[in-house]
PDB file of C-alpha atoms in Angstrom:
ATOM      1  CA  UNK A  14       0.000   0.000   0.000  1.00 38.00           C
ATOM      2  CA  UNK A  15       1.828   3.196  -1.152  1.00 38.00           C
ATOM      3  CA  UNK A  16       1.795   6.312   0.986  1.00 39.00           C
ATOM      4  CA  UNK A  17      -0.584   9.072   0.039  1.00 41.00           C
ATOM      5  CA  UNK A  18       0.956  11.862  -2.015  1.00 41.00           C
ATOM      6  CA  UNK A  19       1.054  15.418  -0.729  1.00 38.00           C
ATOM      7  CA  UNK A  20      -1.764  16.226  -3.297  1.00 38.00           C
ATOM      8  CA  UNK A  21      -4.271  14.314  -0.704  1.00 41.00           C
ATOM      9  CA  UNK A  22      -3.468  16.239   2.309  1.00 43.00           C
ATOM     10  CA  UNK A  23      -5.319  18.753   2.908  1.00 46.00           C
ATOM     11  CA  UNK A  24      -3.841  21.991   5.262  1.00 59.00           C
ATOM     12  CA  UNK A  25      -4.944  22.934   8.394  1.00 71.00           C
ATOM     13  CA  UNK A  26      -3.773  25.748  11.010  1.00 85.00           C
ATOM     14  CA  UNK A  27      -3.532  22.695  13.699  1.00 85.00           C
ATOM     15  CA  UNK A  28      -1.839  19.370  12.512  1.00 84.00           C
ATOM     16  CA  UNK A  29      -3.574  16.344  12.595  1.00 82.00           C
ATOM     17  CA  UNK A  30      -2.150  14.967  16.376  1.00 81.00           C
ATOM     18  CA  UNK A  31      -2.572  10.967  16.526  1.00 80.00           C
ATOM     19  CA  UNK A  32      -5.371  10.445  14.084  1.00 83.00           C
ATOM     20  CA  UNK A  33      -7.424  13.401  15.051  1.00 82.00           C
ATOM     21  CA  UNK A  34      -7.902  16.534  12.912  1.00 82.00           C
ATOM     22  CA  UNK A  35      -8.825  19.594  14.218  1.00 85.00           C
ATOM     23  CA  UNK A  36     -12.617  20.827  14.393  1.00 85.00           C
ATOM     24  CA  UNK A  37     -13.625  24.162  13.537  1.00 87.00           C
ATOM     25  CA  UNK A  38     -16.161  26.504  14.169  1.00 92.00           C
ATOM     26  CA  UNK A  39     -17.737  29.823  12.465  1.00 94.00           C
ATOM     27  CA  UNK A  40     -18.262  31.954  15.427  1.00 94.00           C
ATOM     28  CA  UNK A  41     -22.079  33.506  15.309  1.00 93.00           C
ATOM     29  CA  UNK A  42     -23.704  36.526  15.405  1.00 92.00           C
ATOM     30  CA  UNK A  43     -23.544  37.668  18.918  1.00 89.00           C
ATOM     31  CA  UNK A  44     -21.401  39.899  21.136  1.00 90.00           C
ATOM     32  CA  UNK A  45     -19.008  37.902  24.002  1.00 92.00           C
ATOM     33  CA  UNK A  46     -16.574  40.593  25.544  1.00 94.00           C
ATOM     34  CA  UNK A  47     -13.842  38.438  25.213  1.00 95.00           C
ATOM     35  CA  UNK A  48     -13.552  34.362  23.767  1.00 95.00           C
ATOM     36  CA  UNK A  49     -13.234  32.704  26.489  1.00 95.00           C
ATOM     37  CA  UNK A  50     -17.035  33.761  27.610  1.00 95.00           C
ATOM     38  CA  UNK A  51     -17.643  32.690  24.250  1.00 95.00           C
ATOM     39  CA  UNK A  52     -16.680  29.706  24.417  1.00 94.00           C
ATOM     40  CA  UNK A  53     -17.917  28.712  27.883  1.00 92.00           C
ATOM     41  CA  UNK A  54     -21.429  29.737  26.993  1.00 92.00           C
ATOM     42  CA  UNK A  55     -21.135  27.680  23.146  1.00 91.00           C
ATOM     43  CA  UNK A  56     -19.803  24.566  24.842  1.00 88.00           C
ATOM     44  CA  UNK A  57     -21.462  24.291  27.911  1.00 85.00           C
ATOM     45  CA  UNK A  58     -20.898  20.582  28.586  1.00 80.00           C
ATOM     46  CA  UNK A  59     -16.369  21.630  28.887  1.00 85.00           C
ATOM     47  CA  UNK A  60     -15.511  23.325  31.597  1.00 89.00           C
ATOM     48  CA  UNK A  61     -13.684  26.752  31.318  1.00 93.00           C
ATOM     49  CA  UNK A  62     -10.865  25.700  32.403  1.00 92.00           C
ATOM     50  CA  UNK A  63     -10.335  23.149  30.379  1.00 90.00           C
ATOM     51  CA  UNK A  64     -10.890  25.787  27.445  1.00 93.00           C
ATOM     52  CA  UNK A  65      -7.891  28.224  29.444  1.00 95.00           C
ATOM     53  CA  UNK A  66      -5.689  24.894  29.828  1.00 92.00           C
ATOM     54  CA  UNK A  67      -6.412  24.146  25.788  1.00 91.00           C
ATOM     55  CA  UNK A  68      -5.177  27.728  24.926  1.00 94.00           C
ATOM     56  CA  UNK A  69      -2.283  27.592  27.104  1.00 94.00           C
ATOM     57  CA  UNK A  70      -1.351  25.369  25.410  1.00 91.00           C
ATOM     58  CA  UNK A  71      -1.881  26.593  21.925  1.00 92.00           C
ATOM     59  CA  UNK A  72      -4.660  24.576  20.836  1.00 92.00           C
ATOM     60  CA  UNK A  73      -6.949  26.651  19.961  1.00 93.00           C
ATOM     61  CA  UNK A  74      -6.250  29.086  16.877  1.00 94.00           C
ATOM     62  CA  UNK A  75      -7.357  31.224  13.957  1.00 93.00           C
ATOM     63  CA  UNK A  76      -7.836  30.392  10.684  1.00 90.00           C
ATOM     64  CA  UNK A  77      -4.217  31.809  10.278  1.00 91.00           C
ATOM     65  CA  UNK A  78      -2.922  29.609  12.758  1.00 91.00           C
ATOM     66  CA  UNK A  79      -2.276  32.206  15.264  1.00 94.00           C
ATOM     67  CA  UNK A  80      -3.060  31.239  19.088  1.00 94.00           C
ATOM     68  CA  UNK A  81      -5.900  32.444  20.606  1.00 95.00           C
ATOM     69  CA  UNK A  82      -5.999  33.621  24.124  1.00 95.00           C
ATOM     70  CA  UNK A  83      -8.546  33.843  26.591  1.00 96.00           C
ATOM     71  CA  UNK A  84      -8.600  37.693  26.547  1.00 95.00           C
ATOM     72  CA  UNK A  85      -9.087  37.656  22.556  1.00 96.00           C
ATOM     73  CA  UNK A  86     -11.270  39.671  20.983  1.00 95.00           C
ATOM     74  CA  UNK A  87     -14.663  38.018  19.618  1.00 95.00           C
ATOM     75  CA  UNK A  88     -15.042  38.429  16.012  1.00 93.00           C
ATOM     76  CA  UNK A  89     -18.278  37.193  14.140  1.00 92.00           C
ATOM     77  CA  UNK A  90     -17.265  35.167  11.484  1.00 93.00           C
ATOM     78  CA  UNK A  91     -13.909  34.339  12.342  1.00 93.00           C
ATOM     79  CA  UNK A  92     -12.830  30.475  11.917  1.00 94.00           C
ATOM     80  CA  UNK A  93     -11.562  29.230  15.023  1.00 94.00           C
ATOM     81  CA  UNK A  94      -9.691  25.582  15.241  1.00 93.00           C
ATOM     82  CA  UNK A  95      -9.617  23.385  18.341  1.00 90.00           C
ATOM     83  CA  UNK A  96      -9.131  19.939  18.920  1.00 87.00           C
ATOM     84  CA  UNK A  97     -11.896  17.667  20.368  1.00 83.00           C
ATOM     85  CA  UNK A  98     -10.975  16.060  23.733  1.00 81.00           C
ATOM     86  CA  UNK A  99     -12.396  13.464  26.061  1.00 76.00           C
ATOM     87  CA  UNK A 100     -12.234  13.434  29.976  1.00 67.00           C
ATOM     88  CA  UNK A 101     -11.933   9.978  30.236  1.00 70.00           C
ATOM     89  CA  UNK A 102      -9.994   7.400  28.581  1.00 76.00           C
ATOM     90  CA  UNK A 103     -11.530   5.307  26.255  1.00 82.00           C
ATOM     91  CA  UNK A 104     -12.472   1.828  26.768  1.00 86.00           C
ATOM     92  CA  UNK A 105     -10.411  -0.056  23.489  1.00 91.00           C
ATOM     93  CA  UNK A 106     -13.190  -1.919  21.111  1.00 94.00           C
ATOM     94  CA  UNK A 107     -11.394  -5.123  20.633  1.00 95.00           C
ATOM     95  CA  UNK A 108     -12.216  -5.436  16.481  1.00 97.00           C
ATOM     96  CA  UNK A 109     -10.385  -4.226  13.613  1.00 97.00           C
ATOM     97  CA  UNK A 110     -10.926  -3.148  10.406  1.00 98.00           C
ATOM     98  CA  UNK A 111      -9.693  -4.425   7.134  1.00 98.00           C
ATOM     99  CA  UNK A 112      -8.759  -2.498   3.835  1.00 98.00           C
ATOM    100  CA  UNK A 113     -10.506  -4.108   1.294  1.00 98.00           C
ATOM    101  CA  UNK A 114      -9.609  -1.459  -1.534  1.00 97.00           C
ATOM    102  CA  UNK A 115      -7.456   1.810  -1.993  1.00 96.00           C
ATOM    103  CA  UNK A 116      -7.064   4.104  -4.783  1.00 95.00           C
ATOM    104  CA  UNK A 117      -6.259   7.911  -6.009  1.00 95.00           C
ATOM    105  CA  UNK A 118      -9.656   8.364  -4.413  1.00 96.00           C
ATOM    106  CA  UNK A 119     -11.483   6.125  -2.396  1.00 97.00           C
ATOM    107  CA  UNK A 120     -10.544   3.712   0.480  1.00 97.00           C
ATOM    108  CA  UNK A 121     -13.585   0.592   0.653  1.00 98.00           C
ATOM    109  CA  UNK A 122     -13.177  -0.762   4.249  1.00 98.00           C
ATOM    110  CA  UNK A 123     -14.544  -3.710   6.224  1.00 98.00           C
ATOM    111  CA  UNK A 124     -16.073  -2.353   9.529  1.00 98.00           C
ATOM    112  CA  UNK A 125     -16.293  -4.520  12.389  1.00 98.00           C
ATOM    113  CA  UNK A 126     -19.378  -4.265  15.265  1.00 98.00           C
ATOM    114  CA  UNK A 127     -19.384  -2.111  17.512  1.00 97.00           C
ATOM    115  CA  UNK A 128     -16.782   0.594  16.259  1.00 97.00           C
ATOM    116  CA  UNK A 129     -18.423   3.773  15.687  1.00 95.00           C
ATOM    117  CA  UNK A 130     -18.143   5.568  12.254  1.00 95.00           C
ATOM    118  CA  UNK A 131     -16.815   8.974  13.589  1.00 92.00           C
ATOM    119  CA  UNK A 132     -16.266  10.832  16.938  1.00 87.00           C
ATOM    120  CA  UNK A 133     -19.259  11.401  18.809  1.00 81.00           C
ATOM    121  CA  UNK A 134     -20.154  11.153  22.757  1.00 78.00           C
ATOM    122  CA  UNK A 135     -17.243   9.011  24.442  1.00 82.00           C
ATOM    123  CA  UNK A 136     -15.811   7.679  21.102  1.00 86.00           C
ATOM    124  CA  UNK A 137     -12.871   9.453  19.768  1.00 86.00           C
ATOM    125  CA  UNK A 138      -9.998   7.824  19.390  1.00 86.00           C
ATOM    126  CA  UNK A 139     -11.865   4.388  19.495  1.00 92.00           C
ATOM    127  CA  UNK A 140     -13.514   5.247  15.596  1.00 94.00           C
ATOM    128  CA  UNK A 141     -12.973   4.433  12.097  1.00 96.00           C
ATOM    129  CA  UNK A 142     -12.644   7.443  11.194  1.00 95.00           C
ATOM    130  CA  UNK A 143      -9.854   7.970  13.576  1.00 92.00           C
ATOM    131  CA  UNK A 144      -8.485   4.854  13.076  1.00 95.00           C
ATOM    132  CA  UNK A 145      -7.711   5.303   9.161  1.00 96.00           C
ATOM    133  CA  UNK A 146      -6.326   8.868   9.100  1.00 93.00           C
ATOM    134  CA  UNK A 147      -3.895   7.318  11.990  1.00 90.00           C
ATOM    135  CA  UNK A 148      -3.117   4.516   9.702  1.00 93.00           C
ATOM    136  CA  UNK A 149      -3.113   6.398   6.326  1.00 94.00           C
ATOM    137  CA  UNK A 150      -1.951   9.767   8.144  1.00 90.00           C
ATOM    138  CA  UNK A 151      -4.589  11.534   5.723  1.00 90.00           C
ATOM    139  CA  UNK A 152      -6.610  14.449   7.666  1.00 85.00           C
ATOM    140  CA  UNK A 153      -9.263  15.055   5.041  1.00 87.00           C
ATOM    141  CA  UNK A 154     -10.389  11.739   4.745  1.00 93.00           C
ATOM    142  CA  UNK A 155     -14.094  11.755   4.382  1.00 94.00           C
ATOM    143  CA  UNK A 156     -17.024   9.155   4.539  1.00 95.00           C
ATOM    144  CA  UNK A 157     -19.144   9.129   1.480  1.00 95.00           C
ATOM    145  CA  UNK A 158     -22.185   7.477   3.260  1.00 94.00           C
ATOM    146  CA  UNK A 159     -22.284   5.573   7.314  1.00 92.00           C
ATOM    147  CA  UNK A 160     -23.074   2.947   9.111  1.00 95.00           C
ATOM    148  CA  UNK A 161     -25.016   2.459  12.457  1.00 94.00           C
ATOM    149  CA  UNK A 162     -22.003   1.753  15.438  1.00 95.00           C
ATOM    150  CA  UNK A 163     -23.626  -1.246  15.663  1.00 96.00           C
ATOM    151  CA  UNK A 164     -23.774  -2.627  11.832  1.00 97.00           C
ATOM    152  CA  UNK A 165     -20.871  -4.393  10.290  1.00 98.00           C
ATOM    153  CA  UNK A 166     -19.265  -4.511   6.442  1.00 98.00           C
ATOM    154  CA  UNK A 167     -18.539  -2.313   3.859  1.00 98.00           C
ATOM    155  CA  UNK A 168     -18.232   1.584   3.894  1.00 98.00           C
ATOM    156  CA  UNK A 169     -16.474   3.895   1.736  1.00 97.00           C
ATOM    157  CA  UNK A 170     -14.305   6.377   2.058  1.00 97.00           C
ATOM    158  CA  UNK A 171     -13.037   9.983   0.209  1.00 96.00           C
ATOM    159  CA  UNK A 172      -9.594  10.745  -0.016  1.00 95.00           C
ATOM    160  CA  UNK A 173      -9.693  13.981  -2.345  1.00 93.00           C
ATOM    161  CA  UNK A 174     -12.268  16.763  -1.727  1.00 91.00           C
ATOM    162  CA  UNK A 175     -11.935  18.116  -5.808  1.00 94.00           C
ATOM    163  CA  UNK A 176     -13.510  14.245  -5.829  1.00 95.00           C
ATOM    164  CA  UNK A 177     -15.512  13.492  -3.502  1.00 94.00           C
ATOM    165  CA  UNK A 178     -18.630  15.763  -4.988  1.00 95.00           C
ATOM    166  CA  UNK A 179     -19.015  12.870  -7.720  1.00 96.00           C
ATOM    167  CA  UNK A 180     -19.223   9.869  -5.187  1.00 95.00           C
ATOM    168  CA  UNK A 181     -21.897  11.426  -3.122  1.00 94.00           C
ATOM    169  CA  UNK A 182     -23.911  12.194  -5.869  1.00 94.00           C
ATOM    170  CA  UNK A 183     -24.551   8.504  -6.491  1.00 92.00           C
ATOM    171  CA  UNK A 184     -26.284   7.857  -3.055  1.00 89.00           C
ATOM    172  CA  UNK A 185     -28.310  11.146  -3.788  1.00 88.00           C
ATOM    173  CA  UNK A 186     -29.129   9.952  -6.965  1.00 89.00           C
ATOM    174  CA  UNK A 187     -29.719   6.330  -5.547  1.00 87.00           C
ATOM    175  CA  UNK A 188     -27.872   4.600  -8.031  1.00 92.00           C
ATOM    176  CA  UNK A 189     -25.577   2.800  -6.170  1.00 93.00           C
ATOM    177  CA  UNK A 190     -26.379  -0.974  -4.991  1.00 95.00           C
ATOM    178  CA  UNK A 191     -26.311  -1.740  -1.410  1.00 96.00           C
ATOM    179  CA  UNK A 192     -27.078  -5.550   0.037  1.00 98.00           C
ATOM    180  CA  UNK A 193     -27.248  -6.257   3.267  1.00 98.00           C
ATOM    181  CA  UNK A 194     -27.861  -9.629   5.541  1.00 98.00           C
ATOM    182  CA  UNK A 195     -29.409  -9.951   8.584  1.00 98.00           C
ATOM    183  CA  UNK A 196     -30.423 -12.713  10.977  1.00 98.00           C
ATOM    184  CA  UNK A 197     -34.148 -12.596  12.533  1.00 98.00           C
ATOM    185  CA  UNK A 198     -37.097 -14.917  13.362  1.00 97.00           C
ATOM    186  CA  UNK A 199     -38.718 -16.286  10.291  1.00 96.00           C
ATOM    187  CA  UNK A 200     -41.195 -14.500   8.532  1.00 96.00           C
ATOM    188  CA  UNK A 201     -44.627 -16.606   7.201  1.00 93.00           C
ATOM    189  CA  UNK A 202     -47.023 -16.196   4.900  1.00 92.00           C
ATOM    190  CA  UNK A 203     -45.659 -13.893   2.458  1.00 95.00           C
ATOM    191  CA  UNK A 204     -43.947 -14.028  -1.110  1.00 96.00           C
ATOM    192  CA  UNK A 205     -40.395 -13.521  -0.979  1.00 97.00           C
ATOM    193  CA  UNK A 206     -38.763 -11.427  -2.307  1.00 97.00           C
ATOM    194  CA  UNK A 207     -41.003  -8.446  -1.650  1.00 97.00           C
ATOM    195  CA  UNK A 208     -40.795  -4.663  -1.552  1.00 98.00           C
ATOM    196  CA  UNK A 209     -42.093  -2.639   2.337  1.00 98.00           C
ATOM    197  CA  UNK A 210     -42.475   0.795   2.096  1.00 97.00           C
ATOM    198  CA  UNK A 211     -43.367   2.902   4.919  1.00 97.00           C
ATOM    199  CA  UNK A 212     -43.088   6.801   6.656  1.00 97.00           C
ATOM    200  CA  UNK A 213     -40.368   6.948   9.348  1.00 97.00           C
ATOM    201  CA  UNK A 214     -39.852   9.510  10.961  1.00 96.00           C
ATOM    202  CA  UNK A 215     -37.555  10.883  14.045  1.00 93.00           C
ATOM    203  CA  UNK A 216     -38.976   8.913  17.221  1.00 89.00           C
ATOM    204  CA  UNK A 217     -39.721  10.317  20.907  1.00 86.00           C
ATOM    205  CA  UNK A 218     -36.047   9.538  21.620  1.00 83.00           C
ATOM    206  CA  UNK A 219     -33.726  11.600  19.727  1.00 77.00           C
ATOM    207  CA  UNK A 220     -31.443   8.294  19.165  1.00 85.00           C
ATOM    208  CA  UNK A 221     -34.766   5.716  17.341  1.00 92.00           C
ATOM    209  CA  UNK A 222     -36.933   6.092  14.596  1.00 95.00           C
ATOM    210  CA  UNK A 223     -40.969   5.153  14.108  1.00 95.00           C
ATOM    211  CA  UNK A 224     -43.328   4.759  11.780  1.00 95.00           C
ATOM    212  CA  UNK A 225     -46.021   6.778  11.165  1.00 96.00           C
ATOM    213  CA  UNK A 226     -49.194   7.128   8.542  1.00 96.00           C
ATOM    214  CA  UNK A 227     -48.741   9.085   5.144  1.00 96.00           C
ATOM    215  CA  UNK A 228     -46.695   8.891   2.045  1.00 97.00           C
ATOM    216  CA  UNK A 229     -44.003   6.533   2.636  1.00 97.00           C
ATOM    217  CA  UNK A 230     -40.458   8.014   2.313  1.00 96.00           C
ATOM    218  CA  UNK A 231     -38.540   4.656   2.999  1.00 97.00           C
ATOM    219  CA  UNK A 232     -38.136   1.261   0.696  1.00 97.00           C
ATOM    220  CA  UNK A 233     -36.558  -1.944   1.311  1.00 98.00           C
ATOM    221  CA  UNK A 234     -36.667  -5.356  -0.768  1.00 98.00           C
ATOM    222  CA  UNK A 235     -36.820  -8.607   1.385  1.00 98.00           C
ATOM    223  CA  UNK A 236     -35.904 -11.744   0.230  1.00 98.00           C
ATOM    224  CA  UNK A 237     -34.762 -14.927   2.138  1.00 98.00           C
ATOM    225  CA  UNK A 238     -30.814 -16.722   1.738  1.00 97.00           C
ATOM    226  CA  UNK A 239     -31.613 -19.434   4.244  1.00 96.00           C
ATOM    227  CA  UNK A 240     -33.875 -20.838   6.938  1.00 94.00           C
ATOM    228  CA  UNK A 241     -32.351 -21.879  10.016  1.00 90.00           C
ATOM    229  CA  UNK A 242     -33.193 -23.745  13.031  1.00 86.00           C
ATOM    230  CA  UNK A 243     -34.264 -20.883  15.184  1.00 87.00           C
ATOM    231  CA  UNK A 244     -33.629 -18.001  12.601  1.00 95.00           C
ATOM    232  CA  UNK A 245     -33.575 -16.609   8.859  1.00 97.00           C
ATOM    233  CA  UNK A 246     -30.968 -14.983   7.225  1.00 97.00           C
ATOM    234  CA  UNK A 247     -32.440 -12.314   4.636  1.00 98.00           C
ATOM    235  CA  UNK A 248     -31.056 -10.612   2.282  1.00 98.00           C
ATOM    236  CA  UNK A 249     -31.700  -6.750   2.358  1.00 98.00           C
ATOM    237  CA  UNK A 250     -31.815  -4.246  -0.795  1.00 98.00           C
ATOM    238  CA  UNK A 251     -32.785  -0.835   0.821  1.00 96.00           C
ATOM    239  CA  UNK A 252     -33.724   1.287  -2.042  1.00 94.00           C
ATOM    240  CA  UNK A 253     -33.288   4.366   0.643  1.00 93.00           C
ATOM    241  CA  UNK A 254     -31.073   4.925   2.992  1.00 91.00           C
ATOM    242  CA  UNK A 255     -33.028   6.172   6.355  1.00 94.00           C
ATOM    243  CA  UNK A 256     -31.584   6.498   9.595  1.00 94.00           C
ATOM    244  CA  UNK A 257     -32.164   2.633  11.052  1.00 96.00           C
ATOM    245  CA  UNK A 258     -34.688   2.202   8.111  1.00 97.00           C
ATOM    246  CA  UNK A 259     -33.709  -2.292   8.170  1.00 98.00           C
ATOM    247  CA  UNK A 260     -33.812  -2.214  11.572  1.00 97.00           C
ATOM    248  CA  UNK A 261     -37.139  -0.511  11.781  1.00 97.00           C
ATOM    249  CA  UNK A 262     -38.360  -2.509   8.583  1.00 98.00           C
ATOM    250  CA  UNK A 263     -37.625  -5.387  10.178  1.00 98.00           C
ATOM    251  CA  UNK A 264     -38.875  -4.467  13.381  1.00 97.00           C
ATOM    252  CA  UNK A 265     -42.423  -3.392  11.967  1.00 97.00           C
ATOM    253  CA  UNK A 266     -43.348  -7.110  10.222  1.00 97.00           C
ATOM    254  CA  UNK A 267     -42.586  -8.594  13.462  1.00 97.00           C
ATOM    255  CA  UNK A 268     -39.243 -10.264  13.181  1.00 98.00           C
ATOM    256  CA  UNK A 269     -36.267  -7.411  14.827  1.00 98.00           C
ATOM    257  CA  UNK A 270     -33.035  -8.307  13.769  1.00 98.00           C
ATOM    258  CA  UNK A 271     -31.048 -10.527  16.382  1.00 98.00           C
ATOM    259  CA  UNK A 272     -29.203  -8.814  19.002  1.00 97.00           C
ATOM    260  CA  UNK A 273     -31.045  -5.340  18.363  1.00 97.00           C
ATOM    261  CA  UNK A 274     -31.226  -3.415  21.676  1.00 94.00           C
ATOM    262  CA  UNK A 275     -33.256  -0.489  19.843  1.00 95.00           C
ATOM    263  CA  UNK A 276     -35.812  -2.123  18.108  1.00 96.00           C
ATOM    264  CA  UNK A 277     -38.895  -2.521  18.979  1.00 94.00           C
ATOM    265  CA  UNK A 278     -38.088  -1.557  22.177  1.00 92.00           C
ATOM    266  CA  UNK A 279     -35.088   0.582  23.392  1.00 90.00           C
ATOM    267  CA  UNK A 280     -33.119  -1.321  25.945  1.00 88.00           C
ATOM    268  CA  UNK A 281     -31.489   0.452  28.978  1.00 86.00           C
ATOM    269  CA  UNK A 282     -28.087   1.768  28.343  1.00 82.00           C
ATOM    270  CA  UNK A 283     -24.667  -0.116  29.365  1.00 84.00           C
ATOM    271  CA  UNK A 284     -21.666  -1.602  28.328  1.00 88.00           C
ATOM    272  CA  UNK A 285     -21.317  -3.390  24.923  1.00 91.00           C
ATOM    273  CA  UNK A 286     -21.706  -7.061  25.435  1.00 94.00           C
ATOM    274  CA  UNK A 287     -19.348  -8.579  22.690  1.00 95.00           C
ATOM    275  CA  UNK A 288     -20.554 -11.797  22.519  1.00 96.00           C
ATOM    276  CA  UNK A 289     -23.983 -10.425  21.128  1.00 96.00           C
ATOM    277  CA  UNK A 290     -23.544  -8.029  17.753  1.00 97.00           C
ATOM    278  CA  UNK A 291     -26.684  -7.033  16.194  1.00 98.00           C
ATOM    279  CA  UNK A 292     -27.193  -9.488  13.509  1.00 98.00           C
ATOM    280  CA  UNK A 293     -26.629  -6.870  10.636  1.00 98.00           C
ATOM    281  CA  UNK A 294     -24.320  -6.637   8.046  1.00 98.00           C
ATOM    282  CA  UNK A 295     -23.586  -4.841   5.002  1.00 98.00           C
ATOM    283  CA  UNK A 296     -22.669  -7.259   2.339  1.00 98.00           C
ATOM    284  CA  UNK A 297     -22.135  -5.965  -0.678  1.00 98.00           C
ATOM    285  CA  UNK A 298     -22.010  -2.460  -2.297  1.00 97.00           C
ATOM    286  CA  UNK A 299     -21.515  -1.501  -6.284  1.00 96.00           C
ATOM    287  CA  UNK A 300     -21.869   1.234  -8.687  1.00 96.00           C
ATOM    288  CA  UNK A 301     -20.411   2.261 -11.815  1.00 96.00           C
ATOM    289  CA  UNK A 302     -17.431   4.846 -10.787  1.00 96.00           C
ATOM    290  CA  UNK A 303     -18.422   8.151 -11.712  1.00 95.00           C
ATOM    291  CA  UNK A 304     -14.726   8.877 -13.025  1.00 95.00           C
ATOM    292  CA  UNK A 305     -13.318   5.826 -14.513  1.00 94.00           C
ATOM    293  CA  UNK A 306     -16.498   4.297 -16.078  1.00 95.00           C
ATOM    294  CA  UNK A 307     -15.424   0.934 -14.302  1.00 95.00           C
ATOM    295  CA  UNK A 308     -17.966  -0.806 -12.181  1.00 97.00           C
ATOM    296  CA  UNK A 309     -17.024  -1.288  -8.752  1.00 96.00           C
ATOM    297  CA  UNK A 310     -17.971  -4.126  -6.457  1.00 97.00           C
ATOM    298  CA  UNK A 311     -17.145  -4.679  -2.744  1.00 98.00           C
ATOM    299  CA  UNK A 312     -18.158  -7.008  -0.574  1.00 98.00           C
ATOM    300  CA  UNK A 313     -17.316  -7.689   3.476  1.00 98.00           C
ATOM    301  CA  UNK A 314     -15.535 -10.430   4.466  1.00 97.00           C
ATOM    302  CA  UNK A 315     -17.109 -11.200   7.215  1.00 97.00           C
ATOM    303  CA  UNK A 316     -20.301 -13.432   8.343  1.00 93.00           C
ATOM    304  CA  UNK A 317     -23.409 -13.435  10.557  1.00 89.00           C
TER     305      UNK A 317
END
């Protein structure tokens, strides 16, 4: 695997610092005396002094790269960089990813269960996102589409921004071809394959989905690979991609997906047991590359 070339880095006032890029943020329309009150009323889940202990140490700058102090005059408009932190050390997931495919512009990974897509609450360092610009040492790095935490297989990646417009317009477009599997009780008296449609919309806890009546705005095609003993593997085409829409889908006929702690009823919050994954797993993905012409195929590696 070569090394990328400097024409896929992208610059930043703050170097990327052990797989993390810096954040940034537009500052509003307002009027703060001074940044630091700006900042301690924007983010008020960090402490100010963790915000004085950031600039001391000259981690938090202009778009110039220039340090910012807490006395520093507030400026609408201004870009200011930072780098995201986390109290507490992070708990390692014990699953790796694999590179399935790497070139001038895209990287097609594997993603195991339980590793979250980017940083968000506790996860940080402990993401893929993370994880590949540590390995690849590429700060711009981009994902073209994600994955539930929970949901294993294949994801892709951007590695040029001049590019990366032209891969996202094929899951706008809903051109490209995703399959998925999943394990879940077995489903009678119905045709297989067939197409469920239904409205989903954002749920009465800001981290599920529901269904509701009206126009449907979600589609997925079921069909069956297998019959178990206890269970079914299905294969999954979802025409669109809504937040949790095969879990939900799945959910709604009557047969969740093994493993699922969300649906159809959101279990209490604690640590990941390992030994159960949700029963998910993006198989396959294709499309015909928007640049080359070529058709592209990737599929995971690994099984339910």
């Amino acid at each position: 695997m070569s090394a990328p070339s400097p024409a896929h880095r992208q610059q930043h006032p703050l170097p990327m610092r052990d797989g993390v890029a810096p954040s940034y943020l537009w500052l509003p329309e307002g009027q703060w005396p001074d940044m630091i009150t700006f900042l301690a009323a924007h983010f008020a889940d960090v402490p100010e002094s963790t915000w004085r202990e950031r600039m001391a140490r000259g981690h938090v700058v202009d778009g110039d790269g220039k340090p910012l102090a807490p006395h520093s005059a507030y400026r609408r408009g201004m870009r200011i960089f930072y780098y995201r932190e986390l109290d507490e050390v992070e708990t390692p997931i014990p699953f790796q990813e694999e590179i399935l495919f790497m070139d001038d512009h895209l990287v097609v990974v594997d993603k195991p269960h339980f590793l979250p897509m980017t940083p968000t609450g506790r996860f940080l360092h402990e993401t893929l996102l993370v994880r590949l610009k540590k390995t690849l040492g590429e700060p711009a790095l981009t994902p073209i589409h994600r994955l539930d935490r929970e949901t294993a297989g294949v994801v892709i990646f951007s590695r040029r921004q001049e590019s990366r417009g032209a891969y996202q317009s094929l899951f706008q477009q809903r051109v490209i071809e995703k399959e998925y599997e999943a394990l879940a009780p077995r489903l009678d008296g119905v045709q297989f394959p067939f197409t469920y449609r239904s409205r989903m919309v954002d749920g009465d806890k800001f981290f599920i989905m529901k269904q509701e009546e009206g126009a449907p705005n979600s589609e997925t095609i079921i069909d069956v690979i297998e019959h178990r003993m206890e269970h079914t593997r299905y294969r999954l085409f979802p025409h669109t991609g809504r937040k949790h829409q095969l879990r939900l889908h799945l959910s709604s006929l009557g047969i969740p997906i093994l493993n699922d702690a969300f649906y159809p009823v959101a279990l209490p919050s604690g640590p990941d047991d390992y030994a159960k994954p949700l029963k998910l797993l993006a198989r396959r993905i294709c499309f015909l590359d928007p640049l080359s012409g070529d058709w592209r195929e990737f599929s995971s590696q690994r099984s339910l």
